[in-house]
Coordinates of C-alpha atoms in Angstrom, one line a residue:
M279 CA -16.3 -64.8 -80.9
N280 CA -14.6 -61.6 -80.7
Q281 CA -16.9 -58.8 -80.5
S282 CA -15.5 -55.3 -80.4
L283 CA -16.9 -53.0 -77.9
P284 CA -18.4 -49.7 -79.2
D285 CA -16.1 -46.8 -78.9
K286 CA -16.8 -44.5 -75.9
P287 CA -18.2 -41.2 -76.8
K288 CA -15.7 -38.5 -76.8
M289 CA -16.4 -35.7 -74.3
S290 CA -15.5 -32.2 -75.3
A291 CA -13.1 -30.7 -72.9
R292 CA -14.1 -27.4 -71.3
P293 CA -11.3 -25.3 -70.0
W294 CA -11.7 -24.5 -66.3
T295 CA -12.4 -20.8 -65.8
F296 CA -13.6 -18.9 -62.8
R297 CA -16.4 -17.6 -65.0
S298 CA -17.7 -21.1 -65.8
R299 CA -17.1 -22.8 -62.5
L300 CA -18.6 -20.3 -60.0
S301 CA -22.1 -21.3 -58.8
I302 CA -24.1 -18.3 -59.7
S303 CA -27.1 -19.4 -57.6
A304 CA -25.2 -20.0 -54.4
A305 CA -22.8 -17.0 -54.8
G306 CA -25.7 -14.7 -55.6
S307 CA -27.6 -15.9 -52.5
V308 CA -24.6 -15.2 -50.3
F309 CA -24.2 -11.8 -51.9
I310 CA -27.9 -10.9 -51.2
G311 CA -27.5 -12.2 -47.6
L312 CA -24.4 -10.0 -47.1
L313 CA -26.3 -7.0 -48.5
A314 CA -29.2 -7.7 -46.1
L315 CA -26.8 -7.8 -43.1
A316 CA -25.2 -4.5 -44.3
W317 CA -28.7 -2.8 -44.4
T318 CA -29.7 -4.3 -41.1
S319 CA -26.6 -3.1 -39.3
A320 CA -27.0 0.3 -40.9
M321 CA -30.4 0.6 -39.3
L322 CA -28.8 0.4 -35.9
Y323 CA -27.1 3.8 -36.6
L324 CA -30.5 5.3 -37.1
V325 CA -31.8 3.9 -33.8
V326 CA -28.9 5.6 -32.0
R327 CA -29.5 8.9 -33.8
T328 CA -33.2 8.9 -32.8
R329 CA -32.0 8.5 -29.1
L330 CA -34.4 5.6 -28.4
P331 CA -33.6 4.0 -25.1
V332 CA -31.9 1.0 -26.6
A333 CA -28.3 0.0 -25.6
I334 CA -26.3 -0.5 -28.8
N335 CA -22.5 -0.8 -28.9
L336 CA -21.7 1.1 -32.1
A337 CA -18.2 -0.2 -32.1
I338 CA -19.5 -3.7 -32.7
V339 CA -21.9 -2.4 -35.3
D340 CA -19.0 -0.7 -37.0
T341 CA -17.1 -4.0 -37.1
V342 CA -20.0 -6.0 -38.6
H343 CA -21.2 -3.3 -41.0
I344 CA -17.7 -2.7 -42.5
Y345 CA -16.9 -6.4 -42.6
V346 CA -20.1 -7.5 -44.5
G347 CA -19.9 -4.4 -46.7
V348 CA -16.4 -5.1 -47.9
A349 CA -17.2 -8.8 -48.3
S350 CA -20.3 -8.0 -50.4
M351 CA -18.0 -5.9 -52.7
A352 CA -15.9 -9.0 -53.3
F353 CA -18.9 -11.2 -54.1
F354 CA -20.3 -8.5 -56.3
A355 CA -17.1 -8.3 -58.2
A356 CA -17.0 -12.1 -58.5
L357 CA -20.5 -12.2 -59.9
L358 CA -19.7 -9.4 -62.4
A359 CA -16.7 -11.4 -63.5
T360 CA -19.0 -14.3 -64.6
G361 CA -20.9 -12.0 -67.0
R362 CA -24.1 -14.0 -66.2
L363 CA -25.9 -11.5 -64.0
P364 CA -29.3 -10.2 -65.0
R365 CA -29.0 -7.0 -67.0
I366 CA -28.8 -3.9 -65.0
D367 CA -31.7 -2.5 -67.0
A368 CA -33.8 -5.7 -66.6
P369 CA -36.9 -3.8 -65.3
G370 CA -36.8 -1.8 -68.5
K371 CA -39.5 0.7 -67.5
P372 CA -38.9 3.3 -66.4
P373 CA -35.6 3.3 -68.2
W374 CA -33.8 5.4 -65.6
I375 CA -33.9 2.8 -62.8
G376 CA -31.0 0.8 -64.0
G377 CA -28.7 3.7 -64.4
S378 CA -29.7 5.3 -61.1
L379 CA -29.1 2.1 -59.3
L380 CA -25.6 1.7 -60.8
I381 CA -24.7 5.2 -59.8
L382 CA -26.1 4.9 -56.2
Y383 CA -24.5 1.6 -55.5
L384 CA -21.2 2.7 -56.9
A385 CA -21.5 5.8 -54.6
L386 CA -22.3 3.5 -51.6
Y387 CA -19.2 1.3 -52.2
A388 CA -16.9 4.2 -53.1
T389 CA -17.8 6.3 -50.0
G390 CA -17.6 3.1 -47.9
V391 CA -14.0 2.5 -49.0
I392 CA -13.1 6.1 -48.5
L393 CA -14.3 6.0 -44.9
L394 CA -11.8 3.2 -44.2
V395 CA -9.0 5.7 -44.9
P396 CA -8.1 7.9 -41.8
L397 CA -9.3 11.3 -42.7
G398 CA -10.0 14.5 -40.9
A399 CA -13.3 14.7 -38.9
G400 CA -14.8 17.3 -41.2
I401 CA -14.1 15.2 -44.3
S402 CA -15.4 12.0 -42.7
R403 CA -18.7 13.6 -41.7
S404 CA -19.2 14.8 -45.3
V405 CA -18.4 11.3 -46.7
V406 CA -20.8 9.8 -44.1
T407 CA -23.5 12.2 -45.3
V408 CA -23.0 11.1 -48.9
H409 CA -22.9 7.4 -47.9
S410 CA -26.2 7.8 -45.9
L411 CA -28.0 9.7 -48.7
A412 CA -27.0 7.2 -51.3
A413 CA -28.3 4.4 -49.1
V414 CA -31.6 6.1 -48.5
W415 CA -32.1 7.1 -52.1
S416 CA -31.3 3.6 -53.4
V417 CA -34.2 2.1 -51.5
P418 CA -37.1 3.0 -53.9
P419 CA -35.3 2.1 -57.1
S420 CA -34.0 -1.1 -55.6
A421 CA -37.5 -2.2 -54.6
V422 CA -38.8 -1.5 -58.1
Y423 CA -35.8 -3.3 -59.7
Y424 CA -36.1 -6.4 -57.6
W425 CA -39.9 -6.6 -58.1
R426 CA -39.8 -6.2 -61.9
A427 CA -36.7 -8.4 -62.3
R428 CA -37.8 -11.2 -60.0
P429 CA -38.1 -13.8 -62.8
N430 CA -34.6 -13.1 -63.9
L431 CA -33.3 -13.1 -60.3
H432 CA -35.1 -16.4 -59.5
G433 CA -32.1 -18.5 -60.5
L434 CA -29.7 -16.1 -58.8
V435 CA -31.1 -16.9 -55.4
G436 CA -31.3 -20.6 -55.9
G437 CA -34.8 -21.1 -57.1
S438 CA -34.0 -23.9 -59.7
V439 CA -31.2 -25.8 -58.0
Q440 CA -32.1 -28.1 -55.1
W441 CA -28.7 -28.1 -53.4
V442 CA -28.2 -24.4 -53.6
R443 CA -29.9 -23.8 -50.2
S444 CA -27.3 -25.8 -48.3
R445 CA -24.5 -24.3 -50.3
Y446 CA -25.9 -20.8 -49.6
W447 CA -25.9 -21.3 -45.8
L448 CA -22.5 -23.0 -45.8
G449 CA -21.0 -20.2 -47.9
L450 CA -22.6 -17.5 -45.7
V451 CA -21.3 -19.2 -42.6
I452 CA -17.8 -19.5 -44.0
V453 CA -17.5 -15.8 -45.0
L454 CA -18.9 -14.6 -41.7
L455 CA -17.1 -17.0 -39.3
P456 CA -13.8 -15.1 -39.3
A457 CA -15.6 -12.0 -38.2
V458 CA -16.5 -13.6 -34.8
P459 CA -13.1 -12.8 -33.2
L460 CA -13.3 -9.2 -34.4
T461 CA -16.6 -8.6 -32.6
A462 CA -14.8 -9.7 -29.4
M463 CA -12.4 -6.8 -29.8
P464 CA -14.6 -4.1 -31.4
R465 CA -13.1 -0.8 -32.5
A466 CA -14.9 2.5 -33.2
M467 CA -14.6 3.4 -36.9
S468 CA -17.6 5.7 -37.6
P469 CA -17.6 9.3 -36.3
L470 CA -20.7 8.5 -34.3
A471 CA -19.0 5.5 -32.5
Q472 CA -15.8 7.4 -32.0
A473 CA -17.8 10.1 -30.2
G474 CA -18.8 7.4 -27.6
A475 CA -22.4 7.1 -28.7
G476 CA -24.3 3.9 -28.5
G477 CA -24.8 3.7 -24.7
V478 CA -27.8 4.6 -22.6
W479 CA -28.1 7.0 -19.6
T480 CA -29.4 5.1 -16.6
P481 CA -30.7 6.4 -13.3
S482 CA -27.9 6.5 -10.8
S483 CA -29.3 8.0 -7.6
L484 CA -31.4 10.7 -6.0
R485 CA -34.2 9.8 -8.5
G486 CA -37.0 12.4 -8.6
I487 CA -34.9 15.2 -7.1
S488 CA -34.1 18.2 -9.2
L489 CA -30.3 18.9 -9.2
D490 CA -28.7 21.7 -11.1
R491 CA -25.2 22.0 -9.6
M492 CA -22.3 19.7 -8.8
A493 CA -18.8 20.3 -7.4
V494 CA -15.8 18.1 -6.9
S495 CA -13.3 18.2 -4.1
P496 CA -10.0 19.7 -5.3
Q497 CA -8.3 16.7 -3.6
G498 CA -10.9 14.2 -4.9
G499 CA -12.8 11.9 -2.8
W500 CA -16.2 13.6 -2.5
L501 CA -18.9 15.1 -4.7
L502 CA -21.4 17.8 -3.8
A503 CA -24.7 18.0 -5.6
G504 CA -27.3 20.8 -5.1
G505 CA -30.8 21.8 -6.2
D506 CA -33.8 20.8 -4.2
G507 CA -31.5 20.1 -1.3
L508 CA -27.8 19.6 -0.7
F509 CA -26.3 16.1 -1.1
L510 CA -22.9 14.6 -0.4
G511 CA -21.5 11.5 -2.2
Q512 CA -18.3 9.6 -2.7
A513 CA -16.9 7.6 -5.6
G514 CA -18.4 4.1 -5.6
Q515 CA -20.7 4.9 -2.6
G516 CA -24.1 6.3 -2.0
W517 CA -25.4 9.8 -1.4
R518 CA -26.8 11.4 1.7
R519 CA -28.8 14.6 2.3
L520 CA -26.9 17.2 4.3
D521 CA -28.5 19.4 7.0
F522 CA -29.1 22.6 5.0
P523 CA -31.8 25.3 4.9
A524 CA -34.8 24.7 2.7
E525 CA -33.6 27.1 0.0
L526 CA -33.2 26.4 -3.7
I527 CA -29.5 25.9 -4.4
L528 CA -28.2 28.0 -7.4
G529 CA -24.4 27.7 -7.1
L530 CA -21.6 25.5 -5.7
A531 CA -17.9 25.9 -5.3
A532 CA -15.2 23.7 -3.7
S533 CA -12.1 25.2 -2.1
P534 CA -8.7 23.9 -1.1
G535 CA -8.6 26.3 1.8
P536 CA -9.9 26.2 5.4
T537 CA -13.4 26.5 4.0
E538 CA -14.1 23.4 1.9
A539 CA -17.5 24.4 0.3
Y540 CA -19.5 27.4 -0.7
V541 CA -23.2 27.2 -1.5
G542 CA -25.2 29.9 -3.3
T543 CA -29.0 30.0 -2.9
E544 CA -31.9 32.3 -3.6
A545 CA -31.5 33.8 -0.2
G546 CA -27.7 34.4 -0.2
L547 CA -24.4 32.5 0.3
Y548 CA -23.4 29.8 2.8
A549 CA -20.1 28.3 3.7
A550 CA -18.7 25.3 5.7
R551 CA -15.3 24.4 6.9
R552 CA -16.1 20.7 6.3
V553 CA -18.2 19.7 3.3
G554 CA -20.4 17.7 5.6
G555 CA -21.4 20.8 7.5
P556 CA -22.5 22.7 9.5
Y557 CA -23.2 25.5 6.9
Q558 CA -23.3 29.1 8.1
K559 CA -24.8 32.0 6.2
L560 CA -22.3 34.6 5.2
P561 CA -23.2 38.4 5.4
L562 CA -23.3 38.8 1.6
P563 CA -25.5 41.8 0.7
G564 CA -26.9 40.1 -2.4
R565 CA -29.5 37.4 -3.2
E566 CA -29.8 34.8 -5.9
V567 CA -26.2 33.8 -5.9
H568 CA -25.3 31.8 -9.0
G569 CA -21.6 32.4 -9.6
I570 CA -18.9 31.7 -6.9
A571 CA -15.2 31.8 -7.5
V572 CA -12.3 31.2 -5.1
E573 CA -9.0 32.8 -6.1
P574 CA -6.3 30.2 -6.9
G575 CA -3.5 30.3 -4.3
Q576 CA -5.5 32.8 -2.2
P577 CA -8.5 30.9 -0.8
S578 CA -9.5 33.7 1.5
T579 CA -10.5 35.8 -1.6
I580 CA -14.1 35.0 -2.7
W581 CA -16.2 36.4 -5.5
A582 CA -20.0 36.0 -5.8
S583 CA -22.5 37.2 -8.3
S584 CA -26.1 38.2 -7.3
R585 CA -29.1 40.2 -8.3
Q586 CA -27.3 43.1 -6.6
G587 CA -24.2 42.7 -8.8
I588 CA -20.8 41.1 -8.2
W589 CA -19.2 41.1 -4.7
R590 CA -15.7 40.5 -3.4
S591 CA -14.4 39.4 0.0
D592 CA -10.8 39.2 1.1
D593 CA -11.4 37.5 4.5
S594 CA -13.3 34.3 3.5
G595 CA -16.7 36.0 3.4
A596 CA -16.7 38.0 6.6
H597 CA -16.8 41.4 4.8
W598 CA -17.8 42.3 1.3
V599 CA -17.4 45.1 -1.2
N600 CA -19.3 45.6 -4.4
A601 CA -17.2 45.1 -7.5
S602 CA -19.7 45.6 -10.4
Q603 CA -17.8 48.5 -12.1
G604 CA -17.9 48.1 -15.8
L605 CA -20.8 45.7 -16.0
R606 CA -23.6 46.8 -18.3
A607 CA -26.3 44.8 -16.5
P608 CA -25.0 44.2 -12.9
E609 CA -28.5 43.1 -11.8
A610 CA -28.2 40.2 -14.3
S611 CA -24.6 39.1 -13.3
W612 CA -24.3 35.4 -13.4
A613 CA -21.1 33.3 -14.1
L614 CA -17.7 33.6 -12.5
S615 CA -14.5 31.7 -13.2
Y616 CA -10.7 32.0 -13.1
F617 CA -8.9 31.3 -16.3
Q618 CA -5.1 31.7 -17.0
R619 CA -4.6 33.8 -13.8
G620 CA -7.5 36.1 -14.8
L621 CA -11.1 36.4 -13.4
Y622 CA -13.9 36.3 -15.9
G623 CA -17.6 37.1 -15.3
S624 CA -20.8 37.5 -17.2
D625 CA -24.1 39.4 -17.2
A626 CA -27.0 39.2 -19.6
L627 CA -25.2 41.3 -22.2
G628 CA -21.7 39.9 -22.4
V629 CA -18.6 38.3 -20.9
Y630 CA -16.0 40.4 -19.1
R631 CA -12.5 40.3 -17.6
W632 CA -11.6 41.9 -14.3
T633 CA -8.7 44.3 -14.7
G634 CA -8.2 45.0 -11.0
A635 CA -10.4 48.1 -11.0
K636 CA -13.3 47.3 -13.3
W637 CA -14.8 44.7 -15.6
E638 CA -13.6 45.0 -19.2
S639 CA -15.8 43.7 -22.0
G640 CA -14.3 40.8 -23.9
S641 CA -17.3 39.1 -25.7
Q642 CA -20.8 40.3 -26.8
Q643 CA -22.2 36.8 -26.2
K644 CA -25.5 37.2 -24.3
W645 CA -27.1 35.3 -21.5
V646 CA -24.0 33.4 -20.5
V647 CA -24.8 31.2 -17.5
S648 CA -21.6 29.2 -17.1
L649 CA -17.8 29.8 -17.7
D650 CA -15.9 26.5 -17.6
P651 CA -12.1 26.2 -18.1
S652 CA -10.9 23.0 -19.8
A653 CA -8.9 20.5 -17.8
D654 CA -5.6 21.6 -19.5
G655 CA -6.3 25.3 -18.8
R656 CA -6.0 26.3 -22.5
R657 CA -9.7 27.0 -23.2
L658 CA -12.5 28.8 -21.5
F659 CA -16.1 27.7 -22.6
A660 CA -18.9 30.2 -22.3
S661 CA -22.4 28.6 -22.3
S662 CA -25.4 30.7 -23.1
M663 CA -29.1 30.2 -22.7
G664 CA -29.9 31.2 -26.3
D665 CA -26.6 32.2 -27.8
G666 CA -24.8 28.8 -27.9
I667 CA -21.2 28.2 -27.0
Q668 CA -18.1 30.4 -27.5
V669 CA -14.6 29.4 -26.6
F670 CA -11.8 31.7 -25.5
D671 CA -8.2 30.6 -26.1
G672 CA -6.6 33.4 -24.2
K673 CA -6.5 35.7 -27.3
R674 CA -9.9 35.8 -28.9
W675 CA -13.4 34.4 -28.6
H676 CA -14.9 32.2 -31.4
P677 CA -18.2 30.3 -31.8
A678 CA -18.1 26.6 -31.0
D679 CA -21.6 25.2 -31.3
D680 CA -21.7 23.4 -34.7
G681 CA -24.0 20.4 -34.4
L682 CA -26.0 21.5 -31.4
A683 CA -29.8 21.6 -31.8
S684 CA -31.4 25.0 -32.1
H685 CA -34.8 26.1 -30.9
G686 CA -37.1 29.1 -31.3
G687 CA -35.7 30.7 -34.4
G688 CA -32.1 29.5 -34.1
A689 CA -31.5 29.9 -30.3
I690 CA -29.1 27.4 -28.8
H691 CA -29.6 26.7 -25.1
V692 CA -26.5 25.4 -23.3
V693 CA -26.2 25.3 -19.6
S694 CA -22.6 24.2 -19.0
V695 CA -19.6 22.5 -20.6
T696 CA -17.2 20.0 -19.0
A697 CA -14.0 19.9 -21.1
G698 CA -11.2 17.4 -20.7
N699 CA -8.1 16.8 -22.7
E700 CA -9.8 14.3 -25.0
R701 CA -13.4 15.5 -25.3
A702 CA -15.9 18.2 -24.2
I703 CA -19.4 17.4 -22.8
A704 CA -22.2 19.9 -23.1
A705 CA -25.2 19.9 -20.9
T706 CA -28.1 21.5 -22.7
M707 CA -31.5 22.9 -21.7
L708 CA -33.7 21.2 -24.3
D709 CA -31.6 18.5 -26.0
G710 CA -29.9 16.4 -23.4
V711 CA -26.2 15.9 -23.6
A712 CA -23.8 16.5 -26.5
I713 CA -20.2 15.4 -26.9
R714 CA -17.3 16.8 -29.0
T715 CA -14.1 14.9 -29.6
D716 CA -12.7 16.6 -32.7
A717 CA -12.7 20.3 -31.6
Q718 CA -15.3 21.0 -34.3
F719 CA -18.6 19.2 -34.2
W720 CA -21.0 18.3 -31.4
S721 CA -23.0 15.0 -31.5
G722 CA -25.9 13.9 -29.4
L723 CA -24.9 11.5 -26.7
G724 CA -27.0 8.5 -26.0
S725 CA -30.6 8.1 -24.8
G726 CA -32.5 7.3 -21.7
L727 CA -32.5 10.8 -20.0
S728 CA -35.7 12.1 -18.6
R729 CA -37.3 15.0 -20.3
G730 CA -36.1 18.3 -19.1
A731 CA -32.8 20.1 -18.7
V732 CA -29.4 18.6 -18.0
W733 CA -27.5 21.1 -15.8
R734 CA -24.0 19.7 -15.3
V735 CA -22.1 16.6 -16.4
L736 CA -19.0 15.3 -14.7
D737 CA -16.5 13.2 -16.6
D738 CA -14.5 10.7 -14.6
H739 CA -12.3 8.9 -17.3
G740 CA -15.3 8.0 -19.5
M741 CA -17.7 7.5 -16.7
L742 CA -20.2 10.4 -17.0
L743 CA -22.6 11.6 -14.3
A744 CA -25.3 14.1 -15.2
A745 CA -27.4 16.3 -12.9
T746 CA -30.9 16.7 -14.2
D747 CA -34.4 17.7 -13.1
D748 CA -35.0 14.0 -12.2
G749 CA -31.9 13.2 -10.3
L750 CA -28.5 11.8 -11.2
F751 CA -27.9 9.7 -14.4
S752 CA -24.8 7.8 -15.4
Y753 CA -23.3 6.9 -18.7
T754 CA -20.3 4.8 -19.8
L755 CA -18.4 6.0 -22.9
T756 CA -17.4 3.1 -25.2
G757 CA -15.4 2.6 -28.3
R758 CA -11.7 2.8 -29.2
S759 CA -10.2 3.8 -32.5
P760 CA -8.5 1.0 -34.5
A761 CA -4.8 0.8 -34.6
G762 CA -2.7 -0.5 -37.5
T763 CA -2.5 -4.0 -36.1
W764 CA -6.3 -4.2 -35.9
W765 CA -6.6 -3.1 -39.6
V766 CA -4.2 -5.8 -40.6
L767 CA -6.3 -8.3 -38.7
L768 CA -9.5 -7.1 -40.3
A769 CA -8.0 -7.4 -43.8
G770 CA -6.6 -10.8 -43.1
V771 CA -9.8 -12.3 -41.8
L772 CA -11.8 -10.6 -44.6
L773 CA -9.5 -12.1 -47.2
A774 CA -9.6 -15.6 -45.7
G775 CA -13.4 -15.7 -45.2
T776 CA -14.1 -14.3 -48.7
V777 CA -11.7 -16.6 -50.5
A778 CA -12.8 -19.7 -48.6
S779 CA -16.4 -19.0 -49.3
L780 CA -15.9 -18.4 -53.0
S781 CA -13.8 -21.5 -53.2
Q782 CA -16.6 -23.5 -51.6
L783 CA -18.9 -22.2 -54.3
R784 CA -16.5 -23.1 -57.2
F785 CA -18.8 -25.7 -58.8
A786 CA -21.0 -24.4 -61.7
D787 CA -24.8 -24.8 -61.6
E788 CA -24.5 -27.6 -64.2
A789 CA -22.5 -29.8 -61.8
S790 CA -25.6 -30.9 -59.8

């Protein structure tokens, strides 16, 4: 007997659309995970700024922060495209939370994208400030929003679908996996990382000994450090104490001439034909010698500053004549340095240039304790114990202490500046070390220094050595700016990871 089978029920065809096929639960969970990583990596910038003694490579942090930030934008856009997110005003009360969150997160994403564009240092710092403020201000309304909207967000994070958890982890791994090779070749993208921050100063040698002067051989090969004693060191080797009188060392100078080193102390001036000694006291009629300058091309001409003014010798220190004419406070003379074939000196009331017969006032900057030419000979830095930093370009002086910490009603205490072709390093009295790479703004450099003054920093191709009240400390600058090829690689792996993760989450919640 023929018995007809019942007709199969007809299934209504639903057109495939991204909006209906994306798993909201899994995609939302990945989005929140990416946001959590972005916030966590952002906290590391704060750790560096607080100068806690924690070694953090900010170039790696830049890579992770920017990668997860941009990836979260893609997931946020995908979720918005579904139209199934909880309403932005879900908390309802107070009514301003939804609108403020929208504005703040749009500001976060907009400033984040702008920072990917190579801009001037001044513009980048302003955008970083807006980005940071938007992040901080978004914390309270975000907490209120998530707390009040938690019933609506329950499904978004996989609360009702059993298999969402595995999809969440798999989706997160897929989107993050392409970032692994990028962390192996980190590039500095934030202004803080480009300045070389993120490292830690570590004790190098002579721990517990106060050192406030360093000098380098003109031919290279040896370093001289002075303070509570005189010490000789060589690159890659240790230090040894030299036989020297028990006097506090206030000044050092290296010379290419027959006399290799000059040492100023509270009692006078010493010299040695060989840096290792022996040191002989010169008949300088002055005490408390801070500044020592050897005339370029004429090593027998020596200048020295003292409590009795500035003195000059034309026979390597055998005889001296007073050369304080024109100084307003000769008893407070201090720094001496040659710059662009001219001799410059300071006292408590200003900076001067020697005309051949007297000192001519050039700057009214007070309490200048160090005059340091840059490595390229184009700039002269004047460091003041209270009046910040000024720079002379051969024509005029101008302030150059933006970003340095001030104390005591705005006073900025800087001991010395070491300026190369790529950066300038400032040793300060109260705030450690600062670095400037853009010729505009100083940033605090690292952590780990003992409390007290930093007197001098030497820069050997990114290897820094600081003389402090607690010995010598070393620091390695890290971070390189990204080139065009690196940006292409970043964009490629971001696109691959995001698309692959979203594709893995293509099934709708109803497909369980």
